[in-house]
Short mmCIF file of C-alpha atoms in Angstrom, two decimals:
data_model
loop_
_atom_site.label_atom_id
_atom_site.label_comp_id
_atom_site.label_asym_id
_atom_site.label_seq_id
_atom_site.Cartn_x
_atom_site.Cartn_y
_atom_site.Cartn_z
CA MET G 1 -20.35 -14.96 -25.64
CA LYS G 2 -17.74 -15.73 -23.18
CA GLU G 3 -17.77 -18.57 -20.39
CA ILE G 4 -18.38 -16.81 -17.03
CA ALA G 5 -15.60 -18.14 -14.63
CA ILE G 6 -17.10 -16.66 -11.18
CA SER G 7 -20.81 -16.16 -11.04
CA VAL G 8 -21.86 -14.57 -7.61
CA GLU G 9 -25.57 -14.13 -6.85
CA ASN G 10 -27.65 -12.30 -4.01
CA VAL G 11 -25.10 -12.67 -1.08
CA LYS G 12 -25.86 -11.74 2.58
CA LYS G 13 -22.92 -11.68 5.12
CA SER G 14 -23.09 -10.62 8.48
CA PHE G 15 -20.86 -10.94 11.73
CA LYS G 16 -21.89 -11.63 15.57
CA ILE G 17 -19.82 -8.57 17.55
CA TYR G 18 -20.33 -9.81 21.06
CA LYS G 19 -20.14 -6.89 23.73
CA ASP G 20 -18.45 -8.95 26.14
CA LYS G 21 -18.30 -13.21 25.97
CA GLY G 22 -16.25 -13.53 29.31
CA PHE G 23 -12.42 -15.16 29.30
CA THR G 24 -13.72 -18.45 31.86
CA LEU G 25 -16.27 -21.20 32.19
CA LYS G 26 -18.18 -19.36 35.61
CA GLU G 27 -18.20 -16.06 33.94
CA ARG G 28 -19.89 -17.05 30.74
CA ILE G 29 -22.47 -19.65 33.45
CA LEU G 30 -23.13 -17.19 36.05
CA PHE G 31 -23.39 -13.92 33.93
CA PHE G 32 -25.06 -15.82 30.52
CA LYS G 33 -27.22 -13.22 29.01
CA SER G 34 -25.28 -9.81 29.64
CA ARG G 35 -22.06 -11.39 27.77
CA ASN G 36 -23.84 -13.13 25.06
CA ALA G 37 -25.44 -9.98 23.88
CA TYR G 38 -24.48 -8.63 20.55
CA VAL G 39 -24.84 -6.92 17.66
CA LYS G 40 -25.24 -8.42 14.12
CA ASN G 41 -22.96 -6.36 11.56
CA ASN G 42 -24.70 -6.61 8.19
CA ILE G 43 -21.22 -6.86 5.59
CA LEU G 44 -22.58 -7.39 2.34
CA LYS G 45 -26.28 -6.73 1.86
CA GLY G 46 -27.21 -8.79 -1.61
CA ILE G 47 -24.28 -8.72 -3.95
CA SER G 48 -24.97 -10.06 -7.62
CA PHE G 49 -22.54 -9.72 -10.54
CA ASP G 50 -20.67 -12.12 -13.12
CA ILE G 51 -16.97 -12.21 -13.72
CA GLU G 52 -16.57 -13.96 -17.59
CA LYS G 53 -13.24 -15.74 -17.97
CA GLY G 54 -10.19 -13.18 -19.18
CA ASP G 55 -11.90 -10.34 -17.16
CA ILE G 56 -9.91 -8.22 -14.99
CA LEU G 57 -11.94 -7.37 -12.48
CA GLY G 58 -11.27 -4.20 -10.27
CA ILE G 59 -13.08 -3.69 -6.59
CA ILE G 60 -12.79 -0.78 -4.67
CA GLY G 61 -14.59 1.10 -1.97
CA LYS G 62 -13.74 2.80 1.13
CA ASN G 63 -12.63 0.62 4.21
CA GLY G 64 -15.26 -1.50 5.92
CA SER G 65 -17.55 -1.49 2.84
CA GLY G 66 -16.99 -5.19 2.39
CA LYS G 67 -14.51 -5.85 -0.50
CA SER G 68 -12.47 -8.17 1.66
CA THR G 69 -15.15 -9.84 2.91
CA LEU G 70 -16.40 -10.73 -0.30
CA LEU G 71 -13.18 -11.50 -1.41
CA LYS G 72 -12.58 -14.10 0.87
CA LEU G 73 -16.46 -15.38 0.27
CA ILE G 74 -15.13 -16.14 -3.32
CA THR G 75 -11.93 -18.09 -1.99
CA LYS G 76 -13.79 -19.86 0.51
CA ILE G 77 -12.52 -18.55 3.42
CA ILE G 78 -15.84 -18.21 4.77
CA TYR G 79 -19.15 -18.75 3.51
CA PRO G 80 -22.54 -16.55 3.04
CA ASP G 81 -25.18 -16.56 5.31
CA SER G 82 -27.55 -16.41 1.67
CA GLY G 83 -27.22 -16.63 -1.64
CA SER G 84 -24.42 -18.38 -3.52
CA ILE G 85 -20.72 -18.42 -5.13
CA LYS G 86 -20.46 -20.60 -7.88
CA ILE G 87 -16.60 -20.78 -8.98
CA ASN G 88 -15.70 -22.64 -12.90
CA GLY G 89 -11.70 -22.79 -12.80
CA LYS G 90 -8.92 -23.32 -10.68
CA VAL G 91 -8.13 -20.70 -7.74
CA SER G 92 -4.96 -18.83 -6.47
CA SER G 93 -5.87 -16.62 -3.95
CA LEU G 94 -3.15 -13.89 -2.70
CA ILE G 95 -5.64 -12.54 0.70
CA GLU G 96 -3.29 -12.45 3.44
CA LEU G 97 0.33 -11.98 3.31
CA GLY G 98 2.14 -15.38 4.47
CA ALA G 99 -1.11 -16.55 4.88
CA GLY G 100 0.08 -20.28 5.61
CA PHE G 101 3.66 -19.97 5.60
CA HIS G 102 5.31 -21.38 8.72
CA PRO G 103 7.48 -19.20 10.80
CA ASP G 104 10.44 -21.59 11.70
CA MET G 105 10.63 -23.56 8.41
CA SER G 106 12.83 -22.02 5.54
CA GLY G 107 11.37 -20.38 2.49
CA ARG G 108 12.36 -23.11 0.30
CA GLU G 109 10.37 -25.68 2.21
CA ASN G 110 6.98 -23.17 2.99
CA ILE G 111 7.14 -23.03 -0.63
CA TYR G 112 6.19 -26.89 -0.92
CA ILE G 113 3.55 -26.30 2.01
CA ASN G 114 2.32 -22.98 0.30
CA ALA G 115 2.05 -24.33 -3.05
CA SER G 116 0.46 -27.79 -1.37
CA ILE G 117 -2.29 -26.16 -0.31
CA TYR G 118 -3.18 -24.63 -3.78
CA GLY G 119 -2.98 -28.48 -4.87
CA LEU G 120 0.13 -29.33 -6.50
CA THR G 121 1.95 -32.49 -6.12
CA LYS G 122 5.76 -32.47 -5.30
CA LYS G 123 6.91 -33.41 -9.03
CA GLU G 124 4.83 -30.10 -10.15
CA ILE G 125 6.17 -27.65 -7.05
CA ASP G 126 9.54 -29.36 -7.98
CA SER G 127 9.62 -28.45 -11.65
CA LYS G 128 8.60 -24.77 -11.06
CA LEU G 129 10.61 -24.14 -7.56
CA ASP G 130 13.83 -22.18 -9.56
CA THR G 131 11.22 -20.23 -11.06
CA ILE G 132 9.64 -19.25 -8.01
CA ILE G 133 13.13 -18.48 -5.95
CA LYS G 134 14.56 -16.72 -9.27
CA PHE G 135 11.04 -14.39 -9.41
CA SER G 136 11.07 -13.89 -5.70
CA GLU G 137 14.62 -12.67 -5.71
CA LEU G 138 15.33 -14.59 -3.11
CA GLU G 139 18.00 -17.03 -3.36
CA GLU G 140 20.25 -15.87 -0.87
CA PHE G 141 17.66 -15.64 1.96
CA ILE G 142 15.15 -19.14 0.77
CA ASP G 143 16.99 -21.49 3.51
CA SER G 144 16.38 -19.26 6.34
CA PRO G 145 13.79 -18.57 8.76
CA ILE G 146 10.11 -17.32 7.61
CA ARG G 147 10.66 -15.56 11.11
CA THR G 148 13.41 -13.61 10.06
CA TYR G 149 12.33 -11.81 6.60
CA SER G 150 10.77 -9.01 6.22
CA SER G 151 6.87 -7.87 5.11
CA GLY G 152 8.16 -7.32 1.77
CA MET G 153 9.90 -10.53 1.63
CA TYR G 154 6.82 -12.35 2.78
CA MET G 155 5.07 -10.88 -0.28
CA ARG G 156 7.47 -11.76 -2.38
CA LEU G 157 7.31 -15.57 -1.75
CA ALA G 158 3.72 -15.26 -1.56
CA PHE G 159 3.24 -13.37 -4.55
CA SER G 160 5.84 -15.76 -6.44
CA VAL G 161 4.37 -19.33 -5.20
CA ALA G 162 0.81 -17.92 -6.30
CA ILE G 163 1.19 -16.54 -9.76
CA ASN G 164 3.25 -20.24 -10.73
CA VAL G 165 0.17 -22.50 -9.65
CA GLU G 166 -0.90 -22.06 -13.35
CA ALA G 167 -4.07 -21.14 -11.82
CA GLU G 168 -7.47 -19.69 -13.89
CA ILE G 169 -8.39 -17.63 -11.50
CA LEU G 170 -6.30 -15.08 -9.43
CA LEU G 171 -7.82 -13.13 -6.99
CA ILE G 172 -5.85 -10.63 -5.26
CA ASP G 173 -6.42 -8.28 -1.76
CA GLU G 174 -4.32 -5.38 -1.66
CA ILE G 175 -1.14 -7.32 -2.03
CA LEU G 176 0.85 -5.36 -5.21
CA SER G 177 0.90 -2.11 -2.64
CA VAL G 178 3.64 -4.10 -0.43
CA GLY G 179 7.31 -4.24 -0.96
CA ASP G 180 9.95 -1.72 -2.82
CA ALA G 181 9.01 -0.12 -6.13
CA ASN G 182 10.91 -2.34 -8.59
CA PHE G 183 8.92 -5.04 -7.42
CA GLN G 184 5.67 -3.45 -7.59
CA SER G 185 6.76 -2.63 -11.07
CA LYS G 186 7.80 -6.62 -11.71
CA CYS G 187 4.76 -7.34 -9.99
CA PHE G 188 2.40 -5.24 -12.55
CA ARG G 189 3.90 -6.53 -15.38
CA LYS G 190 3.78 -10.16 -14.58
CA MET G 191 0.01 -9.53 -14.08
CA GLN G 192 -0.43 -8.08 -17.50
CA GLU G 193 1.47 -10.79 -18.37
CA LEU G 194 -1.21 -13.53 -17.08
CA ARG G 195 -4.47 -11.00 -18.07
CA ASP G 196 -2.62 -11.58 -21.65
CA LYS G 197 -2.79 -15.63 -21.50
CA GLY G 198 -6.38 -15.21 -20.56
CA ILE G 199 -5.66 -15.50 -17.06
CA THR G 200 -9.28 -14.22 -14.80
CA ILE G 201 -7.51 -11.81 -11.89
CA VAL G 202 -9.97 -10.18 -9.36
CA ILE G 203 -7.88 -7.70 -7.76
CA VAL G 204 -9.03 -5.60 -4.28
CA SER G 205 -7.28 -2.05 -4.08
CA HIS G 206 -7.29 1.43 -2.85
CA ASP G 207 -4.49 1.97 -5.93
CA LEU G 208 -6.52 3.53 -8.31
CA HIS G 209 -3.76 3.68 -10.53
CA ILE G 210 -3.58 -0.54 -11.11
CA MET G 211 -7.43 -0.46 -11.41
CA GLU G 212 -7.10 2.03 -14.57
CA LYS G 213 -4.41 0.32 -16.15
CA LEU G 214 -5.06 -3.11 -15.64
CA CYS G 215 -9.18 -3.60 -14.93
CA ASN G 216 -11.24 -3.76 -17.61
CA LYS G 217 -13.95 -3.93 -15.47
CA VAL G 218 -14.54 -2.14 -12.09
CA ILE G 219 -17.69 -2.88 -9.40
CA TRP G 220 -17.49 0.27 -6.46
CA ILE G 221 -19.14 -1.12 -3.26
CA GLU G 222 -20.49 1.17 -1.05
CA SER G 223 -22.11 0.51 2.35
CA GLY G 224 -22.45 -3.48 1.24
CA LYS G 225 -23.78 -2.99 -1.75
CA ILE G 226 -23.04 -2.47 -5.55
CA LYS G 227 -23.37 1.09 -6.04
CA ARG G 228 -21.57 1.29 -9.40
CA SER G 229 -20.29 -1.31 -11.95
CA GLY G 230 -18.62 -0.76 -15.69
CA THR G 231 -15.69 0.24 -17.39
CA PRO G 232 -12.44 1.42 -15.10
CA ASN G 233 -12.79 5.18 -17.18
CA GLU G 234 -16.32 6.07 -15.86
CA ILE G 235 -16.23 4.26 -12.65
CA LEU G 236 -13.27 5.40 -11.25
CA LYS G 237 -14.12 9.25 -12.23
CA GLU G 238 -16.68 8.95 -10.10
CA TYR G 239 -15.66 7.47 -6.87
CA ILE G 240 -12.87 10.00 -7.72
CA GLU G 241 -15.03 12.44 -7.11
CA HIS G 242 -17.63 11.55 -4.56
CA THR G 243 -14.43 11.07 -2.45
CA THR G 244 -13.32 14.46 -2.52
CA GLU G 245 -17.19 15.77 -2.32
CA ASN G 246 -16.99 13.55 0.73
#
């Protein structure tokens, strides 16, 4: 029996959407009741699943279904209202493009900052620096400020750092769909390489081709709940039929 890498048990998450909070202290005091009225938006309504070590799990669903929220909960960027998430292994994540980058610092400096967030020491980053830069294909721009980078260059650098921290669990949210076709292919080959090494990967994406080629399991989330889970062949076919009908 395989070891469990991620265990999600009855996780619920909601957000408060305020109608009008007011901008000044005076407004908040004078119109306390009306300006503090809010609507509770239940995003996840009791999600449970286990991911075994070495699994490549794809999470699909329409916009607003709760996919990205679930990934952020696993990464511990945010926390659930109830339920539990247990992680067994070192995590690396690509949730938001360029998150943690400082726009006024160079690509090289941001590699050190970003990699240190993942827990690497300066010595470890020194040993991986050339590999990270080479994979990103940004040698010419690596000492330029990040603010001068395009979104594709941001993605190259973020992806290059994330895949070289030697994590046991990699979480990805749509980032493989950013950049030119050649770099997308390069990223895809790297993902296959990580899969062959036994790295656990969770991918949120609307690209069903990636899900079919890379994943061995797929979860379909609909309105904050798991509608179906299983192999890519069965789930993706049903999902395509459902979205076509609707």
